[in-house]
Amino acid sequence: MPSKTRITIKDVAREAGCGVATASRVLNNSGPASADVRKRVEKAARSLGFSFSATGRALQSKRSMTIGCLVPSLANPVFAEAVQGAQEVLLGSGYQLLISSSNYDGAIDNEAIATLLSNDVDGLIVTMTAPEKSRELKQARERNIPVSLMFHDPLDGFCSAYVDNFEAAREIARQFAALGHRRTGFLALRFATSDRSRNRYAGFLAECRARGLPDPALIEISEAEAKTPEKLADILREHSGLTAVFASNDFLAIAVQKAARLSGWRVPEDLSVAGFDGIEIGRMLDIPLATIETRPAAMGRQAAETLLCALQGGPFEQRPALPFQFRAGATLAAPRPESPTAAGIAPQPPSVPSLKYALKQG
């Protein structure tokens, strides 16, 4: 059986009625072309079954045609959705995503970025523990490798696809206050190493103060405590004066619901609970979770779009924060005087660390 004739870019150019260089620019997204020419080239490529190989692009552009992507965890649907969003944008661009996860470990973060840089990635999409302190990210910038952050507030020298955690957390405080809660708490995991958690607490605290409410208790817990309902129940009982808890993410908020049941408390009658992220499983609970709903896939798409624009010679510009919305769920209610949690002692104002993410006023 005769071998199939290999279609080349010269065939595409001939079919489209243009030069080889023009066809290459269109198919490689490497330069300008009129809408009419672009349409003819793309139609010719489709009709001939031509595929511009990634190897050929890399050789011509002296690029690896790869983008490194680092996230804390792929088990968390928030980060998995963000990665999926980035992949959707890169599909058909010729760029391949090299994915790594760190399990929320700062040392692994930097090791992973160093490995990606050693593989000559053309750009990075990153969610990590402390991007502002990372030597490896600084090295990427020094090598003119564009870096798009996801979920982090913008940092000097990098662009970020993010939700304004400070403002979003203020909305939770407004919801608590509207129902009459005064004794509230913020449950945090990895507070010292997560700018997202710190900014959420800062916004929550600022809005409570703006409304003349007592400072919310800052309750920091470990990984083991978060994963062990009995231990988390013990911690909640130590803060039995609280009538509402804002957990720094939805998984923690779901864990709080179970821990409350182990303590003999009902949600929301005895303890109101709110989360952050808006993961889909929160809708499916017997008592749907009240939360701040974000759009992780949109974050991934925006991060990839910003990066791809820079790699194709366009501007590398910070875009506005992505929208969020409050999802009411069914885990919020007005506090009851006879509530078991109301019998405890109100929490003392926490000592808030001095951070770069300090309180914004107003």
mmCIF file of C-alpha atoms in Angstrom:
data_model
loop_
_atom_site.group_PDB
_atom_site.id
_atom_site.type_symbol
_atom_site.label_atom_id
_atom_site.label_comp_id
_atom_site.label_asym_id
_atom_site.label_seq_id
_atom_site.Cartn_x
_atom_site.Cartn_y
_atom_site.Cartn_z
ATOM 1 C CA MET A 1 0.000 0.000 0.000
ATOM 2 C CA PRO A 2 1.564 3.345 -0.989
ATOM 3 C CA SER A 3 2.496 5.687 1.830
ATOM 4 C CA LYS A 4 0.376 8.759 2.395
ATOM 5 C CA THR A 5 1.834 11.964 0.969
ATOM 6 C CA ARG A 6 2.919 14.300 3.745
ATOM 7 C CA ILE A 7 1.187 17.653 3.623
ATOM 8 C CA THR A 8 3.562 20.568 4.169
ATOM 9 C CA ILE A 9 3.105 24.233 4.892
ATOM 10 C CA LYS A 10 3.994 24.927 1.253
ATOM 11 C CA ASP A 11 0.860 23.018 0.241
ATOM 12 C CA VAL A 12 -1.218 25.113 2.645
ATOM 13 C CA ALA A 13 0.269 28.362 1.294
ATOM 14 C CA ARG A 14 -0.407 27.286 -2.305
ATOM 15 C CA GLU A 15 -4.000 26.323 -1.462
ATOM 16 C CA ALA A 16 -4.575 29.611 0.388
ATOM 17 C CA GLY A 17 -2.934 31.723 -2.328
ATOM 18 C CA CYS A 18 -0.336 33.314 -0.098
ATOM 19 C CA GLY A 19 3.349 33.035 0.737
ATOM 20 C CA VAL A 20 4.834 30.371 2.985
ATOM 21 C CA ALA A 21 5.926 32.991 5.537
ATOM 22 C CA THR A 22 2.371 34.333 5.754
ATOM 23 C CA ALA A 23 0.916 30.847 6.206
ATOM 24 C CA SER A 24 3.503 30.175 8.920
ATOM 25 C CA ARG A 25 2.614 33.387 10.795
ATOM 26 C CA VAL A 26 -1.072 32.467 10.779
ATOM 27 C CA LEU A 27 -0.657 28.860 11.830
ATOM 28 C CA ASN A 28 2.000 29.696 14.401
ATOM 29 C CA ASN A 29 0.183 32.781 15.756
ATOM 30 C CA SER A 30 3.511 34.548 15.478
ATOM 31 C CA GLY A 31 2.654 37.721 13.588
ATOM 32 C CA PRO A 32 0.027 39.916 11.926
ATOM 33 C CA ALA A 33 -2.221 38.826 9.072
ATOM 34 C CA SER A 34 -5.461 40.213 7.680
ATOM 35 C CA ALA A 35 -8.730 38.568 8.636
ATOM 36 C CA ASP A 36 -9.248 37.437 5.027
ATOM 37 C CA VAL A 37 -5.795 35.845 4.737
ATOM 38 C CA ARG A 38 -6.121 34.215 8.154
ATOM 39 C CA LYS A 39 -9.462 32.724 7.149
ATOM 40 C CA ARG A 40 -8.049 31.358 3.858
ATOM 41 C CA VAL A 41 -5.005 29.827 5.548
ATOM 42 C CA GLU A 42 -7.019 28.180 8.313
ATOM 43 C CA LYS A 43 -9.535 26.830 5.779
ATOM 44 C CA ALA A 44 -6.722 25.436 3.609
ATOM 45 C CA ALA A 45 -5.047 23.787 6.596
ATOM 46 C CA ARG A 46 -8.308 22.133 7.618
ATOM 47 C CA SER A 47 -9.186 20.920 4.136
ATOM 48 C CA LEU A 48 -5.697 19.471 3.594
ATOM 49 C CA GLY A 49 -5.508 17.959 7.076
ATOM 50 C CA PHE A 50 -2.350 19.913 7.886
ATOM 51 C CA SER A 51 -1.043 20.060 11.460
ATOM 52 C CA PHE A 52 1.818 22.375 12.337
ATOM 53 C CA SER A 53 3.985 20.188 14.555
ATOM 54 C CA ALA A 54 4.967 21.475 17.968
ATOM 55 C CA THR A 55 8.537 20.368 17.251
ATOM 56 C CA GLY A 56 8.632 22.474 14.118
ATOM 57 C CA ARG A 57 7.333 25.501 15.962
ATOM 58 C CA ALA A 58 9.860 25.051 18.723
ATOM 59 C CA LEU A 59 12.741 24.784 16.251
ATOM 60 C CA GLN A 60 11.623 27.872 14.352
ATOM 61 C CA SER A 61 10.978 30.017 17.404
ATOM 62 C CA LYS A 62 13.765 28.587 19.588
ATOM 63 C CA ARG A 63 11.131 27.962 22.233
ATOM 64 C CA SER A 64 10.216 24.799 24.086
ATOM 65 C CA MET A 65 6.499 25.427 23.446
ATOM 66 C CA THR A 66 5.825 24.361 27.038
ATOM 67 C CA ILE A 67 4.299 26.244 29.957
ATOM 68 C CA GLY A 68 4.900 25.163 33.542
ATOM 69 C CA CYS A 69 1.884 25.041 35.844
ATOM 70 C CA LEU A 70 2.200 24.695 39.618
ATOM 71 C CA VAL A 71 -0.766 24.343 41.995
ATOM 72 C CA PRO A 72 -0.983 23.233 45.644
ATOM 73 C CA SER A 73 -3.209 20.232 44.936
ATOM 74 C CA LEU A 74 -5.106 18.554 42.114
ATOM 75 C CA ALA A 75 -7.334 16.792 44.648
ATOM 76 C CA ASN A 76 -8.918 20.157 45.488
ATOM 77 C CA PRO A 77 -11.517 20.845 42.776
ATOM 78 C CA VAL A 78 -10.800 24.578 42.964
ATOM 79 C CA PHE A 79 -7.271 24.096 41.613
ATOM 80 C CA ALA A 80 -8.267 21.265 39.269
ATOM 81 C CA GLU A 81 -10.865 23.534 37.655
ATOM 82 C CA ALA A 82 -8.302 26.325 37.290
ATOM 83 C CA VAL A 83 -5.873 23.976 35.525
ATOM 84 C CA GLN A 84 -8.680 22.814 33.235
ATOM 85 C CA GLY A 85 -9.478 26.425 32.382
ATOM 86 C CA ALA A 86 -5.840 27.092 31.482
ATOM 87 C CA GLN A 87 -5.732 23.993 29.280
ATOM 88 C CA GLU A 88 -8.851 25.123 27.412
ATOM 89 C CA VAL A 89 -7.129 28.369 26.433
ATOM 90 C CA LEU A 90 -3.871 26.689 25.383
ATOM 91 C CA LEU A 91 -5.600 24.021 23.301
ATOM 92 C CA GLY A 92 -4.659 24.627 19.674
ATOM 93 C CA SER A 93 -2.013 27.230 20.516
ATOM 94 C CA GLY A 94 0.843 24.742 20.189
ATOM 95 C CA TYR A 95 1.781 25.100 23.849
ATOM 96 C CA GLN A 96 1.737 22.135 26.194
ATOM 97 C CA LEU A 97 1.123 22.436 29.933
ATOM 98 C CA LEU A 98 3.588 20.750 32.309
ATOM 99 C CA ILE A 99 1.665 20.307 35.578
ATOM 100 C CA SER A 100 3.122 19.956 39.060
ATOM 101 C CA SER A 101 1.602 20.064 42.554
ATOM 102 C CA SER A 102 3.236 20.803 45.905
ATOM 103 C CA ASN A 103 0.777 19.618 48.571
ATOM 104 C CA TYR A 104 0.940 23.120 50.085
ATOM 105 C CA ASP A 105 4.658 22.701 50.852
ATOM 106 C CA GLY A 106 6.765 25.812 50.286
ATOM 107 C CA ALA A 107 9.988 23.860 49.772
ATOM 108 C CA ILE A 108 8.350 21.674 47.136
ATOM 109 C CA ASP A 109 6.929 24.829 45.512
ATOM 110 C CA ASN A 110 10.373 26.224 44.860
ATOM 111 C CA GLU A 111 11.867 22.878 43.875
ATOM 112 C CA ALA A 112 9.088 22.378 41.328
ATOM 113 C CA ILE A 113 9.599 25.829 39.817
ATOM 114 C CA ALA A 114 13.364 25.228 39.618
ATOM 115 C CA THR A 115 12.701 21.956 37.784
ATOM 116 C CA LEU A 116 10.300 23.630 35.357
ATOM 117 C CA LEU A 117 12.813 26.383 34.652
ATOM 118 C CA SER A 118 15.528 23.787 34.030
ATOM 119 C CA ASN A 119 13.247 22.316 31.368
ATOM 120 C CA ASP A 120 13.241 25.683 29.600
ATOM 121 C CA VAL A 121 9.533 26.411 29.921
ATOM 122 C CA ASP A 122 8.481 29.535 28.051
ATOM 123 C CA GLY A 123 6.205 30.748 30.849
ATOM 124 C CA LEU A 124 4.736 29.838 34.220
ATOM 125 C CA ILE A 125 1.224 29.673 35.692
ATOM 126 C CA VAL A 126 1.553 29.447 39.459
ATOM 127 C CA THR A 127 -0.346 29.119 42.729
ATOM 128 C CA MET A 128 2.072 28.629 45.620
ATOM 129 C CA THR A 129 2.696 29.225 49.297
ATOM 130 C CA ALA A 130 4.667 32.472 49.247
ATOM 131 C CA PRO A 131 5.268 33.859 45.742
ATOM 132 C CA GLU A 132 6.543 37.150 47.147
ATOM 133 C CA LYS A 133 9.456 35.302 48.806
ATOM 134 C CA SER A 134 10.320 32.843 46.036
ATOM 135 C CA ARG A 135 13.864 33.108 44.669
ATOM 136 C CA GLU A 136 12.859 30.863 41.792
ATOM 137 C CA LEU A 137 10.090 33.219 40.666
ATOM 138 C CA LYS A 138 12.568 36.073 40.897
ATOM 139 C CA GLN A 139 14.936 34.098 38.658
ATOM 140 C CA ALA A 140 12.146 33.569 36.146
ATOM 141 C CA ARG A 141 11.535 37.305 36.019
ATOM 142 C CA GLU A 142 15.277 37.984 35.594
ATOM 143 C CA ARG A 143 15.262 35.583 32.632
ATOM 144 C CA ASN A 144 12.277 37.431 31.127
ATOM 145 C CA ILE A 145 10.053 34.387 31.531
ATOM 146 C CA PRO A 146 6.494 35.678 32.041
ATOM 147 C CA VAL A 147 4.690 34.426 35.151
ATOM 148 C CA SER A 148 0.920 34.445 35.624
ATOM 149 C CA LEU A 149 -0.257 33.877 39.177
ATOM 150 C CA MET A 150 -3.634 32.361 40.026
ATOM 151 C CA PHE A 151 -5.660 33.122 43.197
ATOM 152 C CA HIS A 152 -2.962 35.465 44.576
ATOM 153 C CA ASP A 153 -3.367 39.220 44.795
ATOM 154 C CA PRO A 154 -1.168 40.924 42.153
ATOM 155 C CA LEU A 155 2.542 41.203 42.940
ATOM 156 C CA ASP A 156 5.067 43.601 41.474
ATOM 157 C CA GLY A 157 6.495 42.105 38.291
ATOM 158 C CA PHE A 158 3.819 39.438 37.898
ATOM 159 C CA CYS A 159 0.235 39.368 36.679
ATOM 160 C CA SER A 160 -2.437 37.495 38.585
ATOM 161 C CA ALA A 161 -5.888 36.080 37.919
ATOM 162 C CA TYR A 162 -7.650 36.485 41.249
ATOM 163 C CA VAL A 163 -10.694 37.338 43.307
ATOM 164 C CA ASP A 164 -10.436 40.195 45.800
ATOM 165 C CA ASN A 165 -10.342 38.051 48.954
ATOM 166 C CA PHE A 166 -10.502 41.087 51.232
ATOM 167 C CA GLU A 167 -13.715 42.434 49.695
ATOM 168 C CA ALA A 168 -15.294 39.002 49.373
ATOM 169 C CA ALA A 169 -14.731 38.277 53.057
ATOM 170 C CA ARG A 170 -16.378 41.569 53.980
ATOM 171 C CA GLU A 171 -19.547 40.222 52.396
ATOM 172 C CA ILE A 172 -19.561 37.302 54.843
ATOM 173 C CA ALA A 173 -19.290 39.767 57.738
ATOM 174 C CA ARG A 174 -22.238 41.720 56.308
ATOM 175 C CA GLN A 175 -24.318 38.562 56.083
ATOM 176 C CA PHE A 176 -23.495 37.603 59.687
ATOM 177 C CA ALA A 177 -24.233 41.115 60.916
ATOM 178 C CA ALA A 178 -27.554 41.299 59.051
ATOM 179 C CA LEU A 179 -28.696 38.195 60.939
ATOM 180 C CA GLY A 180 -27.647 39.652 64.299
ATOM 181 C CA HIS A 181 -24.421 37.707 64.964
ATOM 182 C CA ARG A 182 -21.889 39.449 67.171
ATOM 183 C CA ARG A 183 -19.702 36.611 68.421
ATOM 184 C CA THR A 184 -18.046 35.242 65.320
ATOM 185 C CA GLY A 185 -14.922 33.311 64.441
ATOM 186 C CA PHE A 186 -12.617 32.762 61.475
ATOM 187 C CA LEU A 187 -11.323 29.206 61.085
ATOM 188 C CA ALA A 188 -8.005 29.113 59.262
ATOM 189 C CA LEU A 189 -5.724 26.428 57.911
ATOM 190 C CA ARG A 190 -2.160 27.375 56.852
ATOM 191 C CA PHE A 191 -2.811 30.945 58.011
ATOM 192 C CA ALA A 192 0.886 31.827 58.304
ATOM 193 C CA THR A 193 1.691 30.675 54.773
ATOM 194 C CA SER A 194 -1.461 31.531 52.806
ATOM 195 C CA ASP A 195 -1.944 35.092 51.585
ATOM 196 C CA ARG A 196 -5.466 34.104 50.584
ATOM 197 C CA SER A 197 -6.412 33.054 54.120
ATOM 198 C CA ARG A 198 -4.819 36.153 55.658
ATOM 199 C CA ASN A 199 -6.583 38.491 53.266
ATOM 200 C CA ARG A 200 -9.919 36.824 53.950
ATOM 201 C CA TYR A 201 -9.467 37.238 57.676
ATOM 202 C CA ALA A 202 -8.354 40.852 57.223
ATOM 203 C CA GLY A 203 -11.481 41.693 55.215
ATOM 204 C CA PHE A 204 -13.734 39.890 57.685
ATOM 205 C CA LEU A 205 -12.138 41.706 60.624
ATOM 206 C CA ALA A 206 -12.302 45.102 58.892
ATOM 207 C CA GLU A 207 -16.017 44.806 58.176
ATOM 208 C CA CYS A 208 -16.780 43.631 61.719
ATOM 209 C CA ARG A 209 -14.963 46.672 63.088
ATOM 210 C CA ALA A 210 -16.697 48.973 60.593
ATOM 211 C CA ARG A 211 -20.036 47.735 61.977
ATOM 212 C CA GLY A 212 -19.010 48.114 65.600
ATOM 213 C CA LEU A 213 -18.917 44.364 66.227
ATOM 214 C CA PRO A 214 -16.411 42.565 68.452
ATOM 215 C CA ASP A 215 -13.301 41.307 66.697
ATOM 216 C CA PRO A 216 -13.833 37.788 65.379
ATOM 217 C CA ALA A 217 -11.828 35.014 67.003
ATOM 218 C CA LEU A 218 -8.958 33.795 64.838
ATOM 219 C CA ILE A 219 -8.896 30.002 65.171
ATOM 220 C CA GLU A 220 -5.836 28.431 63.552
ATOM 221 C CA ILE A 221 -5.876 24.665 63.160
ATOM 222 C CA SER A 222 -3.479 22.025 61.842
ATOM 223 C CA GLU A 223 -3.921 19.610 58.942
ATOM 224 C CA ALA A 224 -4.534 16.768 61.407
ATOM 225 C CA GLU A 225 -7.203 18.739 63.260
ATOM 226 C CA ALA A 226 -8.916 19.694 60.009
ATOM 227 C CA LYS A 227 -9.097 16.037 58.951
ATOM 228 C CA THR A 228 -10.241 14.680 62.328
ATOM 229 C CA PRO A 229 -13.833 15.657 63.168
ATOM 230 C CA GLU A 230 -13.423 14.705 66.843
ATOM 231 C CA LYS A 231 -10.435 17.044 67.247
ATOM 232 C CA LEU A 232 -12.206 19.832 65.413
ATOM 233 C CA ALA A 233 -15.250 19.308 67.656
ATOM 234 C CA ASP A 234 -13.014 19.771 70.708
ATOM 235 C CA ILE A 235 -11.724 23.047 69.247
ATOM 236 C CA LEU A 236 -15.243 24.298 68.569
ATOM 237 C CA ARG A 237 -16.237 23.533 72.161
ATOM 238 C CA GLU A 238 -13.283 25.654 73.324
ATOM 239 C CA HIS A 239 -14.946 28.521 71.434
ATOM 240 C CA SER A 240 -18.491 27.739 72.482
ATOM 241 C CA GLY A 241 -19.383 31.420 72.777
ATOM 242 C CA LEU A 242 -19.420 31.790 68.995
ATOM 243 C CA THR A 243 -22.699 31.828 67.105
ATOM 244 C CA ALA A 244 -21.222 31.977 63.591
ATOM 245 C CA VAL A 245 -18.020 30.646 62.012
ATOM 246 C CA PHE A 246 -16.467 31.735 58.725
ATOM 247 C CA ALA A 247 -14.152 28.978 57.436
ATOM 248 C CA SER A 248 -11.342 30.024 55.093
ATOM 249 C CA ASN A 249 -12.470 27.488 52.472
ATOM 250 C CA ASP A 250 -15.442 25.251 51.746
ATOM 251 C CA PHE A 251 -13.762 22.011 52.815
ATOM 252 C CA LEU A 252 -13.158 23.476 56.266
ATOM 253 C CA ALA A 253 -16.738 24.735 56.408
ATOM 254 C CA ILE A 254 -18.033 21.246 55.624
ATOM 255 C CA ALA A 255 -15.759 19.829 58.328
ATOM 256 C CA VAL A 256 -17.175 22.371 60.791
ATOM 257 C CA GLN A 257 -20.700 21.132 60.080
ATOM 258 C CA LYS A 258 -19.736 17.585 60.983
ATOM 259 C CA ALA A 259 -17.807 18.690 64.075
ATOM 260 C CA ALA A 260 -20.817 20.741 65.206
ATOM 261 C CA ARG A 261 -23.035 17.652 64.969
ATOM 262 C CA LEU A 262 -20.542 15.695 67.093
ATOM 263 C CA SER A 263 -20.866 18.469 69.688
ATOM 264 C CA GLY A 264 -24.647 18.133 69.696
ATOM 265 C CA TRP A 265 -25.163 21.436 67.867
ATOM 266 C CA ARG A 266 -27.409 21.964 64.886
ATOM 267 C CA VAL A 267 -26.419 23.998 61.835
ATOM 268 C CA PRO A 268 -27.705 26.670 61.430
ATOM 269 C CA GLU A 269 -30.004 26.775 64.484
ATOM 270 C CA ASP A 270 -27.158 26.588 67.018
ATOM 271 C CA LEU A 271 -24.189 27.574 64.855
ATOM 272 C CA SER A 272 -24.122 29.382 61.521
ATOM 273 C CA VAL A 273 -21.377 28.402 59.083
ATOM 274 C CA ALA A 274 -20.028 29.998 55.891
ATOM 275 C CA GLY A 275 -17.221 28.954 53.560
ATOM 276 C CA PHE A 276 -15.266 30.309 50.619
ATOM 277 C CA ASP A 277 -14.771 29.093 47.005
ATOM 278 C CA GLY A 278 -18.212 27.780 46.066
ATOM 279 C CA ILE A 279 -17.258 24.168 45.298
ATOM 280 C CA GLU A 280 -20.119 22.219 43.742
ATOM 281 C CA ILE A 281 -20.315 19.622 46.506
ATOM 282 C CA GLY A 282 -21.434 22.398 48.860
ATOM 283 C CA ARG A 283 -24.730 22.587 46.948
ATOM 284 C CA MET A 284 -25.290 18.838 47.345
ATOM 285 C CA LEU A 285 -25.160 18.657 51.145
ATOM 286 C CA ASP A 286 -28.313 17.981 53.153
ATOM 287 C CA ILE A 287 -27.874 21.542 54.402
ATOM 288 C CA PRO A 288 -26.399 23.410 51.379
ATOM 289 C CA LEU A 289 -23.397 25.512 52.333
ATOM 290 C CA ALA A 290 -23.463 29.309 52.419
ATOM 291 C CA THR A 291 -20.282 30.494 50.718
ATOM 292 C CA ILE A 292 -18.500 32.985 48.514
ATOM 293 C CA GLU A 293 -18.773 31.595 45.014
ATOM 294 C CA THR A 294 -15.753 32.149 42.778
ATOM 295 C CA ARG A 295 -14.949 30.996 39.235
ATOM 296 C CA PRO A 296 -11.740 28.922 39.343
ATOM 297 C CA ALA A 297 -11.959 27.876 35.682
ATOM 298 C CA ALA A 298 -12.201 31.549 34.718
ATOM 299 C CA MET A 299 -9.071 32.236 36.791
ATOM 300 C CA GLY A 300 -7.212 29.545 34.887
ATOM 301 C CA ARG A 301 -8.438 30.889 31.558
ATOM 302 C CA GLN A 302 -7.459 34.448 32.427
ATOM 303 C CA ALA A 303 -3.996 33.406 33.639
ATOM 304 C CA ALA A 304 -3.383 31.457 30.430
ATOM 305 C CA GLU A 305 -4.758 34.235 28.196
ATOM 306 C CA THR A 306 -2.518 36.832 29.853
ATOM 307 C CA LEU A 307 0.514 34.592 29.509
ATOM 308 C CA LEU A 308 -0.228 33.572 25.924
ATOM 309 C CA CYS A 309 -0.643 37.206 24.922
ATOM 310 C CA ALA A 310 2.829 37.985 26.280
ATOM 311 C CA LEU A 311 4.372 34.938 24.573
ATOM 312 C CA GLN A 312 2.884 36.005 21.245
ATOM 313 C CA GLY A 313 4.379 39.480 21.471
ATOM 314 C CA GLY A 314 1.464 41.305 23.042
ATOM 315 C CA PRO A 315 1.362 43.267 26.305
ATOM 316 C CA PHE A 316 1.749 41.526 29.655
ATOM 317 C CA GLU A 317 -0.863 43.432 31.624
ATOM 318 C CA GLN A 318 -2.684 42.971 34.921
ATOM 319 C CA ARG A 319 -6.421 42.545 34.478
ATOM 320 C CA PRO A 320 -9.112 43.524 37.005
ATOM 321 C CA ALA A 321 -10.132 41.111 39.753
ATOM 322 C CA LEU A 322 -12.637 38.476 38.703
ATOM 323 C CA PRO A 323 -16.183 38.712 40.104
ATOM 324 C CA PHE A 324 -17.499 36.781 43.087
ATOM 325 C CA GLN A 325 -20.956 36.352 44.547
ATOM 326 C CA PHE A 326 -22.456 35.273 47.838
ATOM 327 C CA ARG A 327 -24.334 31.960 47.672
ATOM 328 C CA ALA A 328 -26.916 31.876 50.419
ATOM 329 C CA GLY A 329 -27.161 28.123 50.981
ATOM 330 C CA ALA A 330 -28.941 27.093 54.176
ATOM 331 C CA THR A 331 -26.233 27.190 56.852
ATOM 332 C CA LEU A 332 -26.965 30.705 58.079
ATOM 333 C CA ALA A 333 -29.656 31.752 60.544
ATOM 334 C CA ALA A 334 -30.145 34.338 63.277
ATOM 335 C CA PRO A 335 -28.575 33.379 66.611
ATOM 336 C CA ARG A 336 -30.959 32.132 69.295
ATOM 337 C CA PRO A 337 -30.572 33.232 72.933
ATOM 338 C CA GLU A 338 -31.037 29.627 74.050
ATOM 339 C CA SER A 339 -28.445 28.346 71.580
ATOM 340 C CA PRO A 340 -25.888 26.030 73.254
ATOM 341 C CA THR A 341 -23.077 28.070 71.749
ATOM 342 C CA ALA A 342 -24.486 31.290 73.227
ATOM 343 C CA ALA A 343 -23.812 30.085 76.755
ATOM 344 C CA GLY A 344 -20.038 30.299 76.362
ATOM 345 C CA ILE A 345 -17.671 33.190 76.931
ATOM 346 C CA ALA A 346 -17.224 35.648 74.100
ATOM 347 C CA PRO A 347 -13.802 35.308 72.439
ATOM 348 C CA GLN A 348 -11.048 37.779 73.187
ATOM 349 C CA PRO A 349 -9.808 39.911 70.294
ATOM 350 C CA PRO A 350 -7.005 38.001 68.569
ATOM 351 C CA SER A 351 -3.495 39.236 68.108
ATOM 352 C CA VAL A 352 -3.233 39.959 64.394
ATOM 353 C CA PRO A 353 0.265 39.554 62.917
ATOM 354 C CA SER A 354 1.813 42.513 61.177
ATOM 355 C CA LEU A 355 1.630 41.557 57.506
ATOM 356 C CA LYS A 356 2.128 43.054 54.104
ATOM 357 C CA TYR A 357 -1.568 42.172 53.719
ATOM 358 C CA ALA A 358 -2.474 44.515 56.583
ATOM 359 C CA LEU A 359 -5.985 45.811 57.033
ATOM 360 C CA LYS A 360 -7.336 48.114 54.406
ATOM 361 C CA GLN A 361 -9.461 50.767 56.032
ATOM 362 C CA GLY A 362 -12.885 51.674 54.700
#
